[in-house]
XYZ file of N, CA and C in Angstrom:
801
model
N 8.741 2.263 -3.627
C 7.597 1.792 -2.847
C 7.939 1.771 -1.361
N 8.852 0.890 -0.962
C 9.382 0.906 0.412
C 10.850 1.251 0.284
N 11.159 2.511 0.564
C 12.517 2.981 0.308
C 13.114 3.601 1.558
N 13.036 4.919 1.678
C 13.778 5.599 2.739
C 12.918 6.207 3.839
N 11.627 6.456 3.556
C 10.850 7.261 4.497
C 9.385 6.838 4.471
N 8.870 6.416 5.616
C 7.482 5.989 5.763
C 6.721 7.044 6.557
N 5.563 7.465 6.040
C 4.704 8.432 6.720
C 3.409 7.742 7.120
N 3.124 7.718 8.422
C 1.882 7.129 8.921
C 0.895 8.236 9.238
N -0.289 8.165 8.634
C -1.352 9.098 8.977
C -2.067 8.577 10.216
N -2.003 9.334 11.304
C -2.498 8.823 12.578
C -3.746 9.555 13.051
N -4.769 8.773 13.394
C -5.925 9.254 14.138
C -6.069 8.321 15.332
N -6.589 8.833 16.431
C -6.583 8.049 17.666
C -7.799 7.119 17.734
N -7.825 6.155 16.805
C -8.858 5.124 16.830
C -8.214 3.813 16.394
N -9.001 2.755 16.285
C -8.447 1.434 15.964
C -7.724 1.450 14.620
N -8.325 2.079 13.607
C -7.692 2.132 12.301
C -6.374 2.874 12.326
N -6.311 3.975 13.071
C -5.072 4.731 13.185
C -3.981 3.929 13.867
N -4.365 3.204 14.903
C -3.374 2.390 15.619
C -2.874 1.235 14.753
N -3.773 0.657 13.970
C -3.363 -0.443 13.081
C -2.434 0.053 11.981
N -2.723 1.221 11.422
C -1.838 1.796 10.410
C -0.469 2.103 11.001
N -0.458 2.642 12.209
C 0.816 2.975 12.836
C 1.625 1.714 13.139
N 0.954 0.650 13.580
C 1.663 -0.602 13.848
C 2.298 -1.149 12.576
N 1.581 -1.057 11.446
C 2.126 -1.532 10.179
C 3.292 -0.657 9.728
N 3.128 0.664 9.828
C 4.210 1.577 9.438
C 5.447 1.346 10.295
N 5.239 1.155 11.597
C 6.368 0.894 12.496
C 7.083 -0.393 12.095
N 6.327 -1.460 11.815
C 6.932 -2.736 11.448
C 7.756 -2.606 10.173
N 7.224 -1.874 9.182
C 7.954 -1.688 7.929
C 9.227 -0.878 8.156
N 9.126 0.183 8.951
C 10.307 1.003 9.237
C 11.370 0.189 9.955
N 10.947 -0.658 10.876
C 11.914 -1.457 11.635
C 12.675 -2.426 10.742
N 11.975 -3.129 9.858
C 12.651 -4.155 9.057
C 13.391 -3.562 7.857
N 12.960 -2.385 7.394
C 13.592 -1.790 6.213
C 14.658 -0.763 6.558
N 14.633 -0.281 7.803
C 15.568 0.782 8.179
C 15.136 2.146 7.707
N 13.894 2.267 7.242
C 13.400 3.551 6.747
C 13.111 4.505 7.903
N 13.182 5.764 7.614
C 12.778 6.793 8.563
C 11.268 6.753 8.742
N 10.797 7.011 9.954
C 9.373 6.978 10.250
C 8.887 8.351 10.713
N 7.834 8.837 10.077
C 7.149 10.056 10.520
C 5.696 9.709 10.812
N 5.199 10.200 11.942
C 3.802 9.999 12.321
C 3.126 11.367 12.297
N 2.061 11.481 11.518
C 1.400 12.774 11.344
C -0.054 12.718 11.779
N -0.463 13.705 12.547
C -1.871 13.917 12.873
C -2.291 15.219 12.202
N -3.231 15.149 11.303
C -3.674 16.323 10.550
C -4.843 16.964 11.280
N -4.759 18.276 11.455
C -5.841 18.991 12.136
C -6.356 20.133 11.268
N -7.615 20.465 11.466
C -8.283 21.466 10.648
C -7.996 22.872 11.159
N -7.848 23.851 10.267
C -7.692 25.246 10.704
C -9.020 25.863 11.147
N -10.110 25.144 10.916
C -11.433 25.708 11.178
C -11.922 25.465 12.591
N -11.223 24.587 13.350
C -11.608 24.331 14.735
C -10.397 24.519 15.626
N -10.482 25.455 16.557
C -9.338 25.733 17.420
C -8.950 24.510 18.252
N -9.935 23.700 18.626
C -9.660 22.539 19.474
C -8.952 21.421 18.723
N -8.973 21.465 17.403
C -8.425 20.345 16.642
C -6.922 20.201 16.821
N -6.199 21.314 16.983
C -4.765 21.214 17.177
C -4.445 20.573 18.528
N -5.261 20.881 19.523
C -5.080 20.252 20.832
C -5.332 18.751 20.725
N -6.368 18.370 19.987
C -6.682 16.955 19.800
C -5.562 16.244 19.044
N -5.002 16.917 18.047
C -3.916 16.317 17.278
C -2.687 16.081 18.150
N -2.363 17.036 18.987
C -1.202 16.885 19.866
C -1.427 15.777 20.891
N -2.660 15.662 21.385
C -2.982 14.580 22.316
C -2.867 13.221 21.624
N -3.315 13.161 20.369
C -3.206 11.921 19.606
C -1.744 11.532 19.416
N -0.903 12.518 19.154
C 0.519 12.236 18.949
C 1.196 11.780 20.233
N 0.720 12.258 21.367
C 1.265 11.758 22.636
C 0.989 10.268 22.785
N -0.209 9.847 22.376
C -0.530 8.424 22.399
C 0.296 7.672 21.368
N 0.457 8.267 20.187
C 1.259 7.633 19.145
C 2.693 7.425 19.600
N 3.224 8.381 20.358
C 4.600 8.265 20.847
C 4.761 7.020 21.709
N 3.741 6.686 22.489
C 3.780 5.472 23.305
C 3.785 4.225 22.422
N 3.062 4.279 21.317
C 2.945 3.116 20.439
C 4.208 2.858 19.627
N 5.025 3.876 19.424
C 6.276 3.690 18.666
C 7.497 3.744 19.572
N 7.285 3.636 20.873
C 8.401 3.707 21.813
C 9.469 2.680 21.436
N 10.699 3.139 21.398
C 11.810 2.281 21.020
C 12.197 2.393 19.559
N 11.361 3.047 18.765
C 11.659 3.251 17.345
C 11.766 4.750 17.092
N 12.879 5.232 16.534
C 12.989 6.674 16.245
C 11.882 7.121 15.296
N 11.194 8.187 15.657
C 10.090 8.670 14.820
C 9.922 10.168 15.020
N 9.594 10.848 13.922
C 9.220 12.255 13.990
C 7.708 12.335 14.159
N 7.252 13.108 15.123
C 5.821 13.281 15.383
C 5.414 14.680 14.949
N 4.451 14.775 14.033
C 4.119 16.057 13.409
C 2.620 16.305 13.471
N 2.231 17.465 14.009
C 0.847 17.943 13.906
C 0.803 18.896 12.716
N 0.031 18.535 11.702
C 0.036 19.293 10.448
C -1.345 19.867 10.167
N -1.399 21.155 9.893
C -2.672 21.821 9.625
C -3.046 21.704 8.152
N -4.284 21.288 7.916
C -4.792 21.203 6.548
C -6.311 21.095 6.595
N -6.963 21.529 5.536
C -8.427 21.456 5.484
C -8.926 20.029 5.284
N -8.068 19.133 4.827
C -8.464 17.723 4.707
C -7.276 16.849 5.065
N -7.567 15.683 5.632
C -6.493 14.766 6.026
C -5.712 14.289 4.812
N -6.410 13.999 3.722
C -5.726 13.484 2.540
C -4.760 14.507 1.959
N -5.218 15.759 1.829
C -4.328 16.795 1.297
C -3.174 17.043 2.265
N -3.472 17.073 3.551
C -2.417 17.295 4.530
C -1.346 16.232 4.467
N -1.731 14.976 4.355
C -0.752 13.896 4.284
C 0.051 13.965 2.985
N -0.620 14.261 1.885
C 0.070 14.342 0.599
C 1.084 15.486 0.587
N 0.684 16.651 1.097
C 1.594 17.801 1.149
C 2.766 17.514 2.073
N 2.484 16.940 3.230
C 3.551 16.649 4.180
C 4.516 15.606 3.613
N 3.988 14.611 2.914
C 4.857 13.606 2.303
C 5.789 14.243 1.278
N 5.251 15.155 0.477
C 6.085 15.841 -0.515
C 7.152 16.697 0.149
N 6.785 17.393 1.212
C 7.747 18.274 1.889
C 8.864 17.505 2.571
N 8.528 16.334 3.109
C 9.511 15.580 3.891
C 10.215 14.497 3.087
N 9.782 14.283 1.840
C 10.406 13.263 1.000
C 9.967 11.854 1.333
N 8.768 11.696 1.898
C 8.272 10.357 2.216
C 7.952 9.592 0.930
N 8.267 8.301 0.921
C 8.002 7.444 -0.231
C 6.665 6.720 -0.118
N 6.192 6.567 1.113
C 5.055 5.702 1.386
C 4.150 6.351 2.429
N 2.855 6.433 2.128
C 1.855 6.930 3.080
C 1.025 5.744 3.555
N 1.000 5.511 4.860
C 0.255 4.388 5.429
C -0.968 4.929 6.161
N -2.139 4.412 5.822
C -3.371 4.835 6.497
C -4.183 3.602 6.890
N -5.059 3.777 7.874
C -5.895 2.690 8.348
C -7.279 2.728 7.737
N -8.090 1.751 8.130
C -9.481 1.686 7.692
C -10.374 2.354 8.725
N -11.354 3.141 8.298
C -12.275 3.760 9.248
C -13.187 2.708 9.868
N -13.783 3.014 11.009
C -14.667 2.041 11.662
C -15.930 1.791 10.854
N -16.539 0.628 11.120
C -17.829 0.333 10.514
C -17.788 -0.613 9.341
N -16.594 -0.965 8.865
C -16.492 -1.863 7.717
C -16.255 -3.304 8.136
N -16.056 -4.165 7.156
C -15.851 -5.586 7.408
C -14.495 -5.829 8.058
N -14.480 -6.673 9.084
C -13.235 -7.017 9.755
C -12.342 -7.815 8.800
N -11.052 -7.473 8.780
C -10.113 -8.176 7.931
C -10.073 -7.693 6.501
N -10.850 -6.672 6.190
C -10.860 -6.120 4.836
C -10.568 -4.623 4.899
N -10.152 -4.070 3.772
C -9.864 -2.643 3.681
C -11.162 -1.887 3.470
N -11.395 -0.928 4.319
C -12.569 -0.066 4.208
C -12.099 1.311 3.742
N -12.668 1.792 2.677
C -12.209 3.036 2.073
C -13.055 4.205 2.542
N -12.494 5.023 3.408
C -13.147 6.246 3.835
C -12.753 7.409 2.954
N -13.102 8.602 3.379
C -12.831 9.793 2.577
C -11.352 10.041 2.350
N -10.522 9.815 3.375
C -9.084 10.050 3.220
C -8.493 9.121 2.181
N -8.828 7.821 2.265
C -8.314 6.863 1.288
C -8.811 7.197 -0.110
N -10.090 7.542 -0.226
C -10.662 7.827 -1.536
C -9.930 8.977 -2.223
N -9.633 10.032 -1.466
C -8.942 11.173 -2.063
C -7.485 10.834 -2.397
N -6.799 10.108 -1.503
C -5.410 9.740 -1.782
C -5.325 8.823 -2.999
N -6.312 7.948 -3.158
C -6.294 7.017 -4.282
C -6.694 7.661 -5.594
N -6.941 8.953 -5.577
C -7.207 9.682 -6.809
C -6.195 10.798 -7.068
N -5.261 10.995 -6.145
C -4.410 12.176 -6.327
C -3.005 12.055 -5.757
N -2.717 11.066 -4.927
C -1.419 11.027 -4.251
C -0.272 10.861 -5.239
N 0.841 11.499 -4.948
C 2.049 11.310 -5.747
C 2.984 10.296 -5.089
N 2.598 9.767 -3.932
C 3.362 8.736 -3.247
C 2.567 7.436 -3.224
N 3.267 6.340 -3.025
C 2.584 5.065 -2.831
C 1.702 5.149 -1.592
N 0.484 4.634 -1.696
C -0.466 4.629 -0.587
C -0.631 3.187 -0.108
N -0.376 2.949 1.171
C -0.524 1.619 1.758
C -1.755 1.606 2.655
N -2.722 0.755 2.304
C -4.003 0.669 2.990
C -3.992 -0.514 3.950
N -4.434 -0.282 5.177
C -4.398 -1.303 6.220
C -5.799 -1.867 6.452
N -5.960 -3.189 6.426
C -7.285 -3.763 6.686
C -7.734 -3.521 8.120
N -9.035 -3.521 8.319
C -9.596 -3.401 9.652
C -9.200 -4.603 10.499
N -8.694 -4.339 11.697
C -8.312 -5.410 12.602
C -6.948 -6.001 12.331
N -6.182 -5.412 11.422
C -4.882 -5.982 11.052
C -3.857 -5.785 12.165
N -3.159 -6.868 12.501
C -2.078 -6.821 13.483
C -0.830 -7.424 12.850
N 0.158 -6.610 12.506
C 1.353 -7.167 11.860
C 2.208 -7.948 12.848
N 2.738 -9.061 12.394
C 3.697 -9.816 13.197
C 5.062 -9.620 12.550
N 5.667 -8.465 12.812
C 6.875 -8.089 12.094
C 6.506 -7.449 10.764
N 7.483 -7.297 9.902
C 7.240 -6.690 8.601
C 6.625 -7.671 7.627
N 6.381 -7.240 6.386
C 5.829 -8.139 5.373
C 6.710 -9.371 5.181
N 6.064 -10.517 4.936
C 6.789 -11.773 4.739
C 6.764 -12.236 3.288
N 5.875 -11.659 2.493
C 5.812 -11.937 1.064
C 5.133 -10.769 0.384
N 5.640 -10.397 -0.784
C 5.022 -9.335 -1.570
C 4.409 -9.952 -2.818
N 3.124 -9.666 -3.037
C 2.428 -10.118 -4.239
C 2.113 -8.920 -5.120
N 2.182 -9.109 -6.419
C 1.863 -8.047 -7.373
C 0.696 -8.502 -8.244
N -0.350 -7.690 -8.300
C -1.461 -7.950 -9.215
C -1.008 -7.543 -10.615
N -0.931 -8.522 -11.527
C -0.275 -8.271 -12.809
C -1.188 -8.513 -14.003
N -1.187 -7.554 -14.913
C -1.646 -7.740 -16.286
C -0.565 -7.100 -17.157
N -0.474 -7.528 -18.396
C 0.642 -7.072 -19.215
C 0.403 -5.659 -19.748
N 0.924 -4.689 -19.020
C 0.907 -3.297 -19.459
C 2.021 -2.556 -18.723
N 2.451 -1.403 -19.221
C 3.624 -0.736 -18.642
C 3.511 -0.454 -17.149
N 2.324 -0.039 -16.695
C 2.191 0.295 -15.275
C 2.454 -0.932 -14.398
N 2.017 -2.105 -14.842
C 2.246 -3.314 -14.059
C 3.702 -3.759 -14.138
N 4.346 -3.531 -15.271
C 5.783 -3.812 -15.344
C 6.544 -2.944 -14.344
N 6.143 -1.677 -14.237
C 6.762 -0.795 -13.239
C 6.514 -1.313 -11.831
N 5.304 -1.827 -11.586
C 4.992 -2.373 -10.269
C 5.859 -3.585 -9.957
N 6.124 -4.409 -10.958
C 6.970 -5.589 -10.754
C 8.376 -5.172 -10.337
N 8.958 -4.201 -11.032
C 10.315 -3.785 -10.686
C 10.365 -3.121 -9.316
N 9.346 -2.318 -8.997
C 9.302 -1.673 -7.679
C 9.138 -2.706 -6.577
N 8.239 -3.667 -6.793
C 8.000 -4.693 -5.787
C 9.206 -5.606 -5.626
N 9.899 -5.896 -6.725
C 11.101 -6.730 -6.639
C 12.177 -6.032 -5.803
N 12.325 -4.724 -6.002
C 13.297 -3.970 -5.203
C 12.909 -3.983 -3.728
N 11.614 -3.833 -3.444
C 11.143 -3.873 -2.064
C 11.363 -5.250 -1.451
N 11.122 -6.304 -2.229
C 11.330 -7.661 -1.729
C 12.789 -7.891 -1.364
N 13.691 -7.376 -2.187
C 15.113 -7.475 -1.874
C 15.438 -6.726 -0.589
N 14.903 -5.521 -0.473
C 15.175 -4.698 0.714
C 14.677 -5.374 1.988
N 13.499 -6.009 1.903
C 12.895 -6.634 3.075
C 13.343 -8.074 3.270
N 13.986 -8.648 2.253
C 14.430 -10.030 2.363
C 13.289 -11.028 2.322
N 12.289 -10.785 1.447
C 11.112 -11.650 1.364
C 10.906 -12.098 -0.086
N 10.154 -13.196 -0.301
C 9.876 -13.636 -1.671
C 8.857 -12.750 -2.365
N 8.787 -12.904 -3.691
C 7.888 -12.121 -4.538
C 6.946 -13.078 -5.263
N 5.669 -12.722 -5.313
C 4.686 -13.517 -6.044
C 3.971 -12.620 -7.049
N 3.808 -13.101 -8.269
C 3.107 -12.369 -9.309
C 1.777 -13.060 -9.573
N 0.702 -12.284 -9.464
C -0.655 -12.825 -9.571
C -1.378 -12.240 -10.768
N -2.196 -13.039 -11.419
C -3.121 -12.519 -12.411
C -4.450 -13.253 -12.260
N -5.526 -12.617 -12.660
C -6.860 -13.170 -12.498
C -7.439 -13.558 -13.850
N -7.944 -14.795 -13.924
C -8.645 -15.259 -15.121
C -10.135 -15.271 -14.790
N -10.842 -14.250 -15.246
C -12.253 -14.074 -14.889
C -13.167 -14.551 -16.001
N -14.308 -15.082 -15.599
C -15.354 -15.479 -16.553
C -14.841 -16.452 -17.617
N -14.044 -17.414 -17.197
C -13.590 -18.448 -18.117
C -12.525 -18.006 -19.095
N -11.805 -16.939 -18.799
C -10.753 -16.447 -19.701
C -9.680 -17.521 -19.914
N -9.138 -17.565 -21.119
C -8.068 -18.512 -21.463
C -6.844 -18.217 -20.596
N -6.384 -19.230 -19.864
C -5.271 -19.008 -18.946
C -3.901 -19.081 -19.620
N -3.807 -19.711 -20.776
C -2.494 -19.894 -21.408
C -1.791 -18.566 -21.709
N -2.462 -17.593 -22.364
C -1.765 -16.319 -22.595
C -1.445 -15.584 -21.299
N -2.286 -15.768 -20.276
C -2.005 -15.131 -18.987
C -0.750 -15.718 -18.359
N -0.591 -17.035 -18.476
C 0.616 -17.668 -17.936
C 1.856 -17.222 -18.718
N 1.701 -17.028 -20.026
C 2.823 -16.512 -20.831
C 3.217 -15.114 -20.355
N 2.220 -14.288 -20.085
C 2.496 -12.938 -19.586
C 3.209 -12.995 -18.239
N 2.755 -13.908 -17.371
C 3.400 -14.032 -16.058
C 4.841 -14.494 -16.199
N 5.107 -15.370 -17.156
C 6.488 -15.830 -17.360
C 7.389 -14.661 -17.731
N 6.887 -13.760 -18.569
C 7.658 -12.569 -18.920
C 7.858 -11.670 -17.706
N 6.834 -11.563 -16.852
C 6.943 -10.737 -15.648
C 7.943 -11.336 -14.659
N 7.966 -12.661 -14.556
C 8.954 -13.318 -13.689
C 10.367 -13.011 -14.183
N 10.548 -13.052 -15.499
C 11.866 -12.724 -16.062
C 12.229 -11.268 -15.773
N 11.250 -10.366 -15.868
C 11.502 -8.957 -15.561
C 11.930 -8.789 -14.113
N 11.243 -9.468 -13.194
C 11.605 -9.383 -11.781
C 13.016 -9.900 -11.554
N 13.354 -10.991 -12.231
C 14.684 -11.583 -12.083
C 15.766 -10.654 -12.630
N 15.490 -10.038 -13.782
C 16.497 -9.193 -14.423
C 16.659 -7.840 -13.735
N 15.616 -7.388 -13.032
C 15.659 -6.055 -12.423
C 16.097 -6.079 -10.965
N 16.401 -7.253 -10.425
C 16.767 -7.354 -9.012
C 17.745 -8.503 -8.823
N 18.127 -8.722 -7.581
C 19.031 -9.827 -7.260
C 18.268 -10.976 -6.601
N 16.951 -11.030 -6.821
C 16.166 -12.142 -6.297
C 16.574 -13.442 -6.981
N 16.687 -14.520 -6.213
C 16.952 -15.833 -6.776
C 15.687 -16.370 -7.440
N 15.858 -17.337 -8.338
C 14.722 -17.894 -9.062
C 13.682 -18.484 -8.119
N 14.118 -19.101 -7.028
C 13.153 -19.716 -6.109
C 12.473 -18.700 -5.204
N 12.840 -17.427 -5.347
C 12.205 -16.374 -4.558
C 11.119 -15.643 -5.336
N 10.864 -16.069 -6.579
C 9.816 -15.464 -7.408
C 8.884 -16.562 -7.881
N 7.601 -16.422 -7.589
C 6.621 -17.394 -8.049
C 5.507 -16.682 -8.800
N 4.730 -17.466 -9.551
C 3.613 -16.915 -10.315
C 2.378 -17.756 -10.055
N 1.218 -17.112 -10.040
C -0.031 -17.821 -9.788
C -1.158 -17.178 -10.572
N -2.051 -18.013 -11.101
C -3.254 -17.556 -11.791
C -4.457 -17.936 -10.946
N -5.305 -16.957 -10.638
C -6.548 -17.226 -9.934
C -7.697 -17.229 -10.923
N -8.536 -18.258 -10.871
C -9.653 -18.370 -11.807
C -10.975 -18.303 -11.059
N -11.941 -17.586 -11.644
C -13.250 -17.470 -11.001
C -14.185 -16.605 -11.818
N -15.386 -16.431 -11.291
C -16.406 -15.659 -12.004
C -16.350 -14.166 -11.705
N -15.810 -13.803 -10.539
C -15.724 -12.396 -10.177
C -14.459 -12.162 -9.367
N -14.114 -10.891 -9.178
C -12.861 -10.548 -8.515
C -12.840 -11.041 -7.068
N -13.916 -10.786 -6.330
C -13.931 -11.145 -4.906
C -13.767 -12.645 -4.702
N -14.521 -13.448 -5.461
C -14.423 -14.891 -5.312
C -13.079 -15.425 -5.755
N -12.519 -14.843 -6.810
C -11.221 -15.288 -7.308
C -10.113 -14.973 -6.324
N -10.151 -13.782 -5.754
C -9.151 -13.404 -4.755
C -9.247 -14.313 -3.534
N -10.471 -14.613 -3.109
C -10.658 -15.481 -1.943
C -10.096 -16.877 -2.186
N -10.083 -17.320 -3.434
C -9.590 -18.647 -3.751
C -8.082 -18.753 -3.863
N -7.391 -17.643 -3.844
C -5.934 -17.662 -3.893
C -5.349 -17.979 -2.522
N -4.104 -18.396 -2.521
C -3.412 -18.697 -1.271
C -2.930 -17.405 -0.631
N -3.385 -17.158 0.595
C -2.944 -15.992 1.341
C -2.392 -16.447 2.689
N -1.375 -15.767 3.166
C -0.749 -16.144 4.431
C -0.492 -14.903 5.268
N -0.276 -15.120 6.543
C 0.051 -14.007 7.432
C 1.321 -13.319 6.951
N 1.289 -12.007 6.925
C 2.460 -11.258 6.475
C 2.462 -10.927 5.002
N 1.377 -11.275 4.265
C 1.305 -10.910 2.850
C 1.074 -9.416 2.687
N 1.604 -8.889 1.609
C 1.367 -7.506 1.195
C 1.115 -7.532 -0.302
N 0.005 -6.933 -0.739
C -0.356 -6.913 -2.156
C -0.040 -5.551 -2.759
N 0.522 -5.572 -3.960
C 0.867 -4.344 -4.680
C 0.003 -4.229 -5.930
N -0.600 -3.067 -6.120
C -1.414 -2.790 -7.309
C -0.845 -1.574 -8.040
N -0.847 -1.648 -9.352
C -0.462 -0.493 -10.163
C -1.656 0.425 -10.340
N -1.380 1.687 -10.613
C -2.451 2.619 -10.946
C -2.951 2.381 -12.364
N -4.122 2.882 -12.650
C -4.715 2.766 -13.970
C -3.871 3.500 -15.011
N -3.966 3.026 -16.261
C -3.279 3.717 -17.350
C -3.887 5.091 -17.603
N -5.067 5.350 -17.022
C -5.699 6.663 -17.146
C -5.170 7.659 -16.123
N -4.342 7.188 -15.197
C -3.809 8.083 -14.166
C -2.815 9.065 -14.769
N -2.801 10.314 -14.289
C -1.724 11.220 -14.694
C -0.386 10.655 -14.229
N 0.669 10.987 -14.921
C 1.997 10.499 -14.539
C 2.331 10.960 -13.126
N 2.881 10.022 -12.342
C 3.276 10.260 -10.956
C 2.083 10.516 -10.026
N 0.927 10.009 -10.413
C -0.247 10.105 -9.559
C -0.877 8.726 -9.389
N -1.549 8.556 -8.255
C -2.308 7.335 -8.003
C -3.706 7.481 -8.592
N -4.179 6.413 -9.225
C -5.578 6.373 -9.670
C -5.944 4.914 -9.890
N -6.992 4.440 -9.207
C -7.404 3.044 -9.304
C -8.415 2.831 -10.416
N -8.180 1.803 -11.228
C -9.174 1.384 -12.187
C -10.234 0.522 -11.515
N -11.261 0.132 -12.265
C -12.397 -0.593 -11.688
C -11.979 -1.946 -11.106
N -11.181 -2.717 -11.853
C -10.777 -4.034 -11.360
C -9.874 -3.909 -10.148
N -8.926 -2.977 -10.185
C -8.033 -2.782 -9.046
C -8.810 -2.338 -7.811
N -9.828 -1.518 -8.007
C -10.664 -1.089 -6.880
C -11.338 -2.300 -6.235
N -11.879 -3.195 -7.049
C -12.509 -4.407 -6.514
C -11.482 -5.289 -5.819
N -10.278 -5.333 -6.366
C -9.211 -6.131 -5.769
C -8.836 -5.603 -4.395
N -8.732 -4.292 -4.274
C -8.424 -3.680 -2.978
C -9.492 -4.047 -1.956
N -10.745 -3.978 -2.351
C -11.841 -4.264 -1.426
C -11.872 -5.739 -1.011
N -11.377 -6.628 -1.883
C -11.432 -8.064 -1.607
C -10.195 -8.595 -0.903
N -9.107 -7.874 -0.954
C -7.830 -8.379 -0.430
C -7.888 -8.586 1.087
N -7.340 -9.700 1.578
C -7.326 -9.966 3.019
C -6.031 -9.515 3.691
N -5.318 -8.618 3.046
C -4.022 -8.173 3.561
C -3.820 -6.699 3.198
N -2.793 -6.045 3.743
C -2.512 -4.670 3.332
C -2.247 -4.575 1.828
N -2.654 -3.459 1.238
C -2.484 -3.245 -0.204
C -1.770 -1.922 -0.439
N -0.700 -1.973 -1.230
C 0.029 -0.770 -1.632
C -0.353 -0.422 -3.062
N -0.779 0.817 -3.280
C -1.150 1.277 -4.626
C -0.082 2.265 -5.085
N 0.548 1.960 -6.206
C 1.680 2.745 -6.694
C 1.224 3.856 -7.642
N 1.879 5.006 -7.594
C 1.607 6.036 -8.606
C 2.057 5.564 -9.976
N 1.407 6.035 -11.006
C 1.846 5.726 -12.358
C 3.240 6.317 -12.587
N 4.114 5.537 -13.216
C 5.468 6.012 -13.467
C 6.390 5.889 -12.275
N 6.077 4.962 -11.358
C 6.884 4.829 -10.140
C 8.047 3.870 -10.309
N 8.119 3.169 -11.441
C 9.162 2.166 -11.609
C 10.532 2.773 -11.823
């Protein structure tokens, strides 16, 4: 999830700058390599000039942090970022929210929509208006008992160790669902996190959110500055691909913090 190489998809607008700020913060605290990419279309001659101008601005925003700046040609931003990530060995693709959506929430434009259906790398979505104060301070995992979520727990636990932050495991009890079996599942997930990493017991917590719908339940959970939420891909996703299920999609839209969506089989 957060390993050796972070790729920021950059466009010269507020969302692009917010994504780059988050990618820079993660690279700084994790020691990962940082690449900043501006994707330009082969169908417009002026687009390459615009991409290079955008990267000149990006260079100012990452001043002091080593970064590779790349203008990459592709017919779509999502395909360009995915191909470039594969070629360069990037583990994480960071993108911003397009303009026009709710402040403080993730807005899914065309680039995010395509990456969330096909990327082979973890996709990190940045909320509109997000300003990181350093790197992530806590990693939360949206958990239900299935293999993809177990993989997310182990990946998130490794990231928490790398970043030196605590880990929280979350599950949602919707429409009056019995919480006892959910708490049992979380206890098993806490044990998995403990056994798969060197996190201390007091660095892993579990929480159940109860409510009538995903948005209201998420809003009722405790969120703090510096949170990062991790979601697993649907069990319907092809192996090593990202694909969001219906509940995870609603969770992404409701989250008040950056959300990382892992490819299936990433553990």
